[in-house]
């Protein structure tokens, strides 16, 4: 099944506020480097044969490049985002408009949630993060909208504030091999670690060095895994587990706390 992604060019990328520990508004950033790195992610996806859609970036929204936070799209339905911080609030209606113009049935969120940043689809169910951004109550809201069982997971390390910085879904969509993930156990509470061990006994276990370069912020089609080039140990582990790591360099976007997965919103028809 062909992957279809929504992306947003980082035309107005900047680090002007701090809503996660990666961001330092006093440090320099280079918007043109962010754009060229993002363009190489786009070419990588094109070479892998994925279908890409683009949403227009808006000038006062420097984090809009992180499309994964724009909503959750499953079975032709879209669950809108409701951002935790005011700085990103206006992204939600922009993504909702895009969804409606492209034939998705939008369901307005009542609960705070940051889209696929915290709601990861694995086969027929969802792994849902809470602790920093998405409210626990949003997990039930997502379950009611999509009718898919949700497994709630408690994040405990502020550096890994979104679930997609602590877990990479490797496989599990229809037609792929059995569901599997890569993750950093210490990013989760003890109970959530135990739950992940039960669900995924064969998971690829990342090191903190992998996670500290946002190595888990990866995009997999079940075989190819697009991940930050700096995550060399994780790439080795993935190879041993039979995957094909595809490295990309998004170092400039990491200054805002984002990697390849953050730039990628999967559209599931
Ligand atoms: N600066 C953005 C924020 O803190 C980064 C978002 C990264 N996105 C993600 N899916 N992890 O909201």
mmCIF file of C-alpha atoms and ligand atoms in Angstrom:
data_model
loop_
_atom_site.group_PDB
_atom_site.id
_atom_site.type_symbol
_atom_site.label_atom_id
_atom_site.label_comp_id
_atom_site.label_asym_id
_atom_site.label_seq_id
_atom_site.Cartn_x
_atom_site.Cartn_y
_atom_site.Cartn_z
ATOM 1 C CA UNK A 1 0.000 0.000 0.000
ATOM 2 C CA UNK A 2 1.456 3.364 -1.026
ATOM 3 C CA UNK A 3 2.242 5.793 1.793
ATOM 4 C CA UNK A 4 0.697 9.254 1.516
ATOM 5 C CA UNK A 5 2.107 12.116 3.545
ATOM 6 C CA UNK A 6 1.228 15.752 4.188
ATOM 7 C CA UNK A 7 4.207 18.098 4.639
ATOM 8 C CA UNK A 8 4.793 21.831 5.199
ATOM 9 C CA UNK A 9 7.815 23.707 3.832
ATOM 10 C CA UNK A 10 9.760 25.452 6.636
ATOM 11 C CA UNK A 11 9.624 28.801 4.808
ATOM 12 C CA UNK A 12 9.107 30.652 8.093
ATOM 13 C CA UNK A 13 11.054 28.267 10.334
ATOM 14 C CA UNK A 14 12.528 29.985 13.400
ATOM 15 C CA UNK A 15 13.247 29.336 17.064
ATOM 16 C CA UNK A 16 11.711 32.375 18.727
ATOM 17 C CA UNK A 17 10.023 30.794 21.763
ATOM 18 C CA UNK A 18 10.713 27.828 24.029
ATOM 19 C CA UNK A 19 8.041 25.159 24.479
ATOM 20 C CA UNK A 20 10.387 22.165 24.822
ATOM 21 C CA UNK A 21 13.915 21.667 26.209
ATOM 22 C CA UNK A 22 15.479 21.535 22.722
ATOM 23 C CA UNK A 23 14.512 25.110 21.870
ATOM 24 C CA UNK A 24 16.783 28.034 22.735
ATOM 25 C CA UNK A 25 15.430 31.334 21.441
ATOM 26 C CA UNK A 26 18.830 32.977 22.074
ATOM 27 C CA UNK A 27 20.753 30.541 19.869
ATOM 28 C CA UNK A 28 21.302 31.144 16.147
ATOM 29 C CA UNK A 29 19.267 29.225 13.559
ATOM 30 C CA UNK A 30 19.452 29.104 9.788
ATOM 31 C CA UNK A 31 16.131 29.058 7.969
ATOM 32 C CA UNK A 32 17.672 28.420 4.549
ATOM 33 C CA UNK A 33 19.570 25.400 5.899
ATOM 34 C CA UNK A 34 16.326 24.139 7.464
ATOM 35 C CA UNK A 35 14.660 24.480 4.054
ATOM 36 C CA UNK A 36 17.389 22.624 2.176
ATOM 37 C CA UNK A 37 17.451 19.819 4.760
ATOM 38 C CA UNK A 38 13.662 19.547 4.550
ATOM 39 C CA UNK A 39 13.901 19.459 0.737
ATOM 40 C CA UNK A 40 16.261 16.503 0.990
ATOM 41 C CA UNK A 41 13.680 14.723 3.162
ATOM 42 C CA UNK A 42 11.135 15.405 0.402
ATOM 43 C CA UNK A 43 13.474 13.915 -2.251
ATOM 44 C CA UNK A 44 14.138 10.891 -0.049
ATOM 45 C CA UNK A 45 10.400 10.240 0.203
ATOM 46 C CA UNK A 46 9.972 10.702 -3.546
ATOM 47 C CA UNK A 47 12.753 8.186 -4.216
ATOM 48 C CA UNK A 48 10.990 5.738 -1.897
ATOM 49 C CA UNK A 49 7.838 6.171 -3.984
ATOM 50 C CA UNK A 50 5.602 7.870 -1.418
ATOM 51 C CA UNK A 51 2.796 10.238 -2.467
ATOM 52 C CA UNK A 52 3.308 13.725 -1.034
ATOM 53 C CA UNK A 53 0.869 16.563 -0.405
ATOM 54 C CA UNK A 54 1.852 20.027 0.770
ATOM 55 C CA UNK A 55 0.072 22.550 2.973
ATOM 56 C CA UNK A 56 0.939 26.261 2.628
ATOM 57 C CA UNK A 57 3.140 27.526 5.479
ATOM 58 C CA UNK A 58 1.870 30.550 7.419
ATOM 59 C CA UNK A 59 4.243 33.413 8.353
ATOM 60 C CA UNK A 60 3.528 33.681 12.074
ATOM 61 C CA UNK A 61 3.792 29.933 12.714
ATOM 62 C CA UNK A 62 7.496 28.951 12.817
ATOM 63 C CA UNK A 63 6.760 25.366 13.979
ATOM 64 C CA UNK A 64 4.229 24.623 11.227
ATOM 65 C CA UNK A 65 6.849 22.484 9.434
ATOM 66 C CA UNK A 66 6.098 19.855 12.100
ATOM 67 C CA UNK A 67 3.083 18.570 10.198
ATOM 68 C CA UNK A 68 2.736 15.454 12.370
ATOM 69 C CA UNK A 69 1.174 17.697 14.996
ATOM 70 C CA UNK A 70 -1.482 19.005 12.586
ATOM 71 C CA UNK A 71 -4.002 16.214 13.209
ATOM 72 C CA UNK A 72 -4.583 12.471 13.010
ATOM 73 C CA UNK A 73 -5.905 10.925 9.796
ATOM 74 C CA UNK A 74 -7.313 7.384 9.811
ATOM 75 C CA UNK A 75 -9.950 5.759 7.568
ATOM 76 C CA UNK A 76 -10.760 9.054 5.850
ATOM 77 C CA UNK A 77 -11.490 10.757 9.175
ATOM 78 C CA UNK A 78 -9.475 13.567 10.683
ATOM 79 C CA UNK A 79 -9.272 14.219 14.416
ATOM 80 C CA UNK A 80 -8.215 17.846 14.727
ATOM 81 C CA UNK A 81 -5.370 18.957 16.950
ATOM 82 C CA UNK A 82 -5.740 21.276 19.862
ATOM 83 C CA UNK A 83 -2.302 22.526 20.782
ATOM 84 C CA UNK A 84 -1.066 22.709 24.378
ATOM 85 C CA UNK A 85 0.626 26.109 23.841
ATOM 86 C CA UNK A 86 -0.817 29.301 22.373
ATOM 87 C CA UNK A 87 2.245 29.716 20.119
ATOM 88 C CA UNK A 88 1.032 26.862 17.903
ATOM 89 C CA UNK A 89 -2.745 27.150 18.336
ATOM 90 C CA UNK A 90 -3.409 28.670 14.901
ATOM 91 C CA UNK A 91 -1.911 25.682 13.116
ATOM 92 C CA UNK A 92 -4.939 23.551 14.030
ATOM 93 C CA UNK A 93 -7.543 25.373 11.886
ATOM 94 C CA UNK A 94 -5.091 25.511 8.952
ATOM 95 C CA UNK A 95 -4.699 21.719 8.988
ATOM 96 C CA UNK A 96 -8.432 21.254 9.500
ATOM 97 C CA UNK A 97 -9.182 23.400 6.423
ATOM 98 C CA UNK A 98 -6.699 21.414 4.395
ATOM 99 C CA UNK A 99 -8.341 18.147 5.503
ATOM 100 C CA UNK A 100 -11.830 19.312 4.580
ATOM 101 C CA UNK A 101 -10.728 20.629 1.207
ATOM 102 C CA UNK A 102 -9.202 17.202 0.522
ATOM 103 C CA UNK A 103 -12.253 15.124 1.367
ATOM 104 C CA UNK A 104 -11.517 14.108 4.955
ATOM 105 C CA UNK A 105 -14.308 14.161 7.536
ATOM 106 C CA UNK A 106 -13.045 16.467 10.295
ATOM 107 C CA UNK A 107 -13.901 15.798 13.954
ATOM 108 C CA UNK A 108 -13.208 18.789 16.174
ATOM 109 C CA UNK A 109 -11.147 17.954 19.259
ATOM 110 C CA UNK A 110 -12.525 18.918 22.650
ATOM 111 C CA UNK A 111 -9.346 17.725 24.366
ATOM 112 C CA UNK A 112 -5.780 18.961 24.068
ATOM 113 C CA UNK A 113 -3.901 16.747 21.647
ATOM 114 C CA UNK A 114 -1.005 17.247 19.257
ATOM 115 C CA UNK A 115 -1.961 14.899 16.450
ATOM 116 C CA UNK A 116 0.390 12.172 15.393
ATOM 117 C CA UNK A 117 3.039 13.556 17.709
ATOM 118 C CA UNK A 118 1.263 11.587 20.450
ATOM 119 C CA UNK A 119 -1.102 9.258 18.549
ATOM 120 C CA UNK A 120 0.763 6.547 16.694
ATOM 121 C CA UNK A 121 -1.158 4.073 14.555
ATOM 122 C CA UNK A 122 0.091 0.495 14.809
ATOM 123 C CA UNK A 123 -2.007 -1.903 12.747
ATOM 124 C CA UNK A 124 -5.576 -1.662 14.015
ATOM 125 C CA UNK A 125 -4.864 0.184 17.239
ATOM 126 C CA UNK A 126 -3.263 3.357 18.555
ATOM 127 C CA UNK A 127 -0.397 3.973 20.933
ATOM 128 C CA UNK A 128 -1.161 7.232 22.703
ATOM 129 C CA UNK A 129 1.246 9.355 24.720
ATOM 130 C CA UNK A 130 0.499 11.693 27.588
ATOM 131 C CA UNK A 131 2.535 13.536 30.212
ATOM 132 C CA UNK A 132 3.694 16.685 28.435
ATOM 133 C CA UNK A 133 1.390 17.658 25.560
ATOM 134 C CA UNK A 134 -1.612 15.479 24.765
ATOM 135 C CA UNK A 135 -4.205 15.189 27.561
ATOM 136 C CA UNK A 136 -5.048 11.687 28.740
ATOM 137 C CA UNK A 137 -8.732 12.425 28.000
ATOM 138 C CA UNK A 138 -7.845 12.883 24.323
ATOM 139 C CA UNK A 139 -6.994 9.182 24.129
ATOM 140 C CA UNK A 140 -10.617 8.238 24.762
ATOM 141 C CA UNK A 141 -11.770 10.923 22.354
ATOM 142 C CA UNK A 142 -9.570 9.366 19.649
ATOM 143 C CA UNK A 143 -10.908 5.891 20.443
ATOM 144 C CA UNK A 144 -14.499 7.124 20.075
ATOM 145 C CA UNK A 145 -13.777 8.828 16.740
ATOM 146 C CA UNK A 146 -11.738 6.072 15.123
ATOM 147 C CA UNK A 147 -13.202 3.034 16.882
ATOM 148 C CA UNK A 148 -9.717 1.685 17.358
ATOM 149 C CA UNK A 149 -8.408 0.455 20.696
ATOM 150 C CA UNK A 150 -6.053 2.908 22.339
ATOM 151 C CA UNK A 151 -3.119 2.007 24.591
ATOM 152 C CA UNK A 152 -2.194 4.936 26.844
ATOM 153 C CA UNK A 153 1.486 5.448 27.628
ATOM 154 C CA UNK A 154 2.972 7.786 30.215
ATOM 155 C CA UNK A 155 5.982 9.858 29.092
ATOM 156 C CA UNK A 156 8.321 10.967 31.911
ATOM 157 C CA UNK A 157 11.352 12.699 30.337
ATOM 158 C CA UNK A 158 10.739 16.302 29.166
ATOM 159 C CA UNK A 159 13.249 15.891 26.321
ATOM 160 C CA UNK A 160 10.949 13.233 24.893
ATOM 161 C CA UNK A 161 7.772 15.262 25.190
ATOM 162 C CA UNK A 162 5.921 13.733 22.263
ATOM 163 C CA UNK A 163 5.414 9.983 21.847
ATOM 164 C CA UNK A 164 7.060 10.129 18.406
ATOM 165 C CA UNK A 165 10.356 11.177 20.045
ATOM 166 C CA UNK A 166 10.370 8.009 22.194
ATOM 167 C CA UNK A 167 8.813 5.374 19.880
ATOM 168 C CA UNK A 168 9.249 4.678 16.191
ATOM 169 C CA UNK A 169 6.564 2.483 14.627
ATOM 170 C CA UNK A 170 8.484 0.091 12.388
ATOM 171 C CA UNK A 171 5.755 -2.147 11.012
ATOM 172 C CA UNK A 172 2.172 -3.136 11.504
ATOM 173 C CA UNK A 173 0.108 -1.432 8.816
ATOM 174 C CA UNK A 174 -2.042 -3.787 6.784
ATOM 175 C CA UNK A 175 0.013 -5.946 4.465
ATOM 176 C CA UNK A 176 3.237 -5.397 6.402
ATOM 177 C CA UNK A 177 4.998 -7.839 8.689
ATOM 178 C CA UNK A 178 3.756 -8.135 12.316
ATOM 179 C CA UNK A 179 3.608 -4.983 14.389
ATOM 180 C CA UNK A 180 6.874 -3.844 15.824
ATOM 181 C CA UNK A 181 8.408 -0.691 17.256
ATOM 182 C CA UNK A 182 11.724 0.765 18.355
ATOM 183 C CA UNK A 183 11.672 2.693 21.644
ATOM 184 C CA UNK A 184 13.600 4.177 24.539
ATOM 185 C CA UNK A 185 12.338 2.423 27.703
ATOM 186 C CA UNK A 186 13.535 5.138 30.103
ATOM 187 C CA UNK A 187 11.324 7.721 28.399
ATOM 188 C CA UNK A 188 8.330 5.932 29.986
ATOM 189 C CA UNK A 189 6.967 5.304 33.484
ATOM 190 C CA UNK A 190 7.592 1.836 34.968
ATOM 191 C CA UNK A 191 4.058 0.632 34.204
ATOM 192 C CA UNK A 192 4.188 1.863 30.625
ATOM 193 C CA UNK A 193 7.581 0.164 30.135
ATOM 194 C CA UNK A 194 6.036 -3.087 31.316
ATOM 195 C CA UNK A 195 3.076 -2.624 28.961
ATOM 196 C CA UNK A 196 5.430 -2.028 26.021
ATOM 197 C CA UNK A 197 7.455 -5.150 26.905
ATOM 198 C CA UNK A 198 4.274 -7.238 26.876
ATOM 199 C CA UNK A 199 3.004 -5.783 23.606
ATOM 200 C CA UNK A 200 6.331 -5.804 21.761
ATOM 201 C CA UNK A 201 8.658 -8.523 23.076
ATOM 202 C CA UNK A 202 10.767 -8.244 19.906
ATOM 203 C CA UNK A 203 11.060 -4.440 19.882
ATOM 204 C CA UNK A 204 14.289 -2.747 18.877
ATOM 205 C CA UNK A 205 15.601 -1.097 22.049
ATOM 206 C CA UNK A 206 17.165 2.317 21.461
ATOM 207 C CA UNK A 207 19.938 3.842 23.554
ATOM 208 C CA UNK A 208 19.761 7.307 25.078
ATOM 209 C CA UNK A 209 22.426 8.392 22.551
ATOM 210 C CA UNK A 210 19.991 7.432 19.750
ATOM 211 C CA UNK A 211 17.096 9.282 21.364
ATOM 212 C CA UNK A 212 19.219 12.374 22.087
ATOM 213 C CA UNK A 213 19.665 12.920 18.351
ATOM 214 C CA UNK A 214 15.922 12.287 17.882
ATOM 215 C CA UNK A 215 16.745 8.938 16.257
ATOM 216 C CA UNK A 216 13.347 7.534 17.203
ATOM 217 C CA UNK A 217 11.602 10.285 15.284
ATOM 218 C CA UNK A 218 11.596 7.953 12.289
ATOM 219 C CA UNK A 219 9.238 7.075 9.443
ATOM 220 C CA UNK A 220 8.933 3.441 8.359
ATOM 221 C CA UNK A 221 7.068 1.759 5.517
ATOM 222 C CA UNK A 222 7.606 -1.649 7.078
ATOM 223 C CA UNK A 223 11.001 -2.057 5.396
ATOM 224 C CA UNK A 224 12.669 1.318 4.795
ATOM 225 C CA UNK A 225 13.130 3.398 7.931
ATOM 226 C CA UNK A 226 13.910 7.088 7.354
ATOM 227 C CA UNK A 227 15.772 8.329 10.439
ATOM 228 C CA UNK A 228 18.271 11.006 11.502
ATOM 229 C CA UNK A 229 21.760 10.269 10.149
ATOM 230 C CA UNK A 230 23.211 10.924 13.619
ATOM 231 C CA UNK A 231 21.433 7.852 15.070
ATOM 232 C CA UNK A 232 24.144 5.414 14.018
ATOM 233 C CA UNK A 233 23.582 2.778 16.711
ATOM 234 C CA UNK A 234 19.861 2.642 16.011
ATOM 235 C CA UNK A 235 20.566 2.266 12.284
ATOM 236 C CA UNK A 236 22.781 -0.759 13.087
ATOM 237 C CA UNK A 237 20.096 -2.311 15.306
ATOM 238 C CA UNK A 238 17.496 -1.795 12.585
ATOM 239 C CA UNK A 239 19.726 -3.499 10.018
ATOM 240 C CA UNK A 240 20.171 -6.484 12.329
ATOM 241 C CA UNK A 241 16.392 -6.676 12.698
ATOM 242 C CA UNK A 242 15.987 -6.828 8.898
ATOM 243 C CA UNK A 243 15.047 -3.216 8.140
ATOM 244 C CA UNK A 244 16.707 -0.840 5.709
ATOM 245 C CA UNK A 245 17.750 2.372 7.483
ATOM 246 C CA UNK A 246 17.597 5.472 5.246
ATOM 247 C CA UNK A 247 19.511 8.319 6.947
ATOM 248 C CA UNK A 248 18.595 11.990 6.523
ATOM 249 C CA UNK A 249 20.124 15.086 8.119
ATOM 250 C CA UNK A 250 17.603 17.438 9.743
ATOM 251 C CA UNK A 251 19.996 18.926 12.310
ATOM 252 C CA UNK A 252 18.605 22.439 11.860
ATOM 253 C CA UNK A 253 15.037 21.368 12.592
ATOM 254 C CA UNK A 254 16.299 19.558 15.685
ATOM 255 C CA UNK A 255 16.972 23.020 17.153
ATOM 256 C CA UNK A 256 13.193 23.224 17.524
ATOM 257 C CA UNK A 257 12.958 19.654 18.835
ATOM 258 C CA UNK A 258 11.835 17.978 15.614
ATOM 259 C CA UNK A 259 13.023 15.276 13.218
ATOM 260 C CA UNK A 260 11.780 13.408 10.134
ATOM 261 C CA UNK A 261 8.594 12.015 11.693
ATOM 262 C CA UNK A 262 7.632 15.435 13.071
ATOM 263 C CA UNK A 263 7.747 16.781 9.496
ATOM 264 C CA UNK A 264 5.455 14.020 8.248
ATOM 265 C CA UNK A 265 1.694 13.633 8.708
ATOM 266 C CA UNK A 266 0.423 10.327 7.371
ATOM 267 C CA UNK A 267 -2.850 10.512 5.432
ATOM 268 C CA UNK A 268 -4.776 7.260 5.822
ATOM 269 C CA UNK A 269 -7.699 7.168 3.406
HETATM 270 N N1 LIG B 1 8.858 22.967 18.445
HETATM 271 C C1 LIG B 1 7.814 22.000 18.245
HETATM 272 C C2 LIG B 1 7.019 21.832 19.528
HETATM 273 O O1 LIG B 1 7.592 21.881 20.581
HETATM 274 C C3 LIG B 1 8.386 20.690 17.777
HETATM 275 C C4 LIG B 1 7.348 19.676 17.435
HETATM 276 C C5 LIG B 1 7.926 18.342 17.075
HETATM 277 N N2 LIG B 1 6.932 17.476 16.583
HETATM 278 C C6 LIG B 1 6.807 16.168 16.906
HETATM 279 N N3 LIG B 1 5.901 15.486 16.292
HETATM 280 N N4 LIG B 1 7.518 15.625 17.843
HETATM 281 O O2 LIG B 1 5.819 21.659 19.508
#
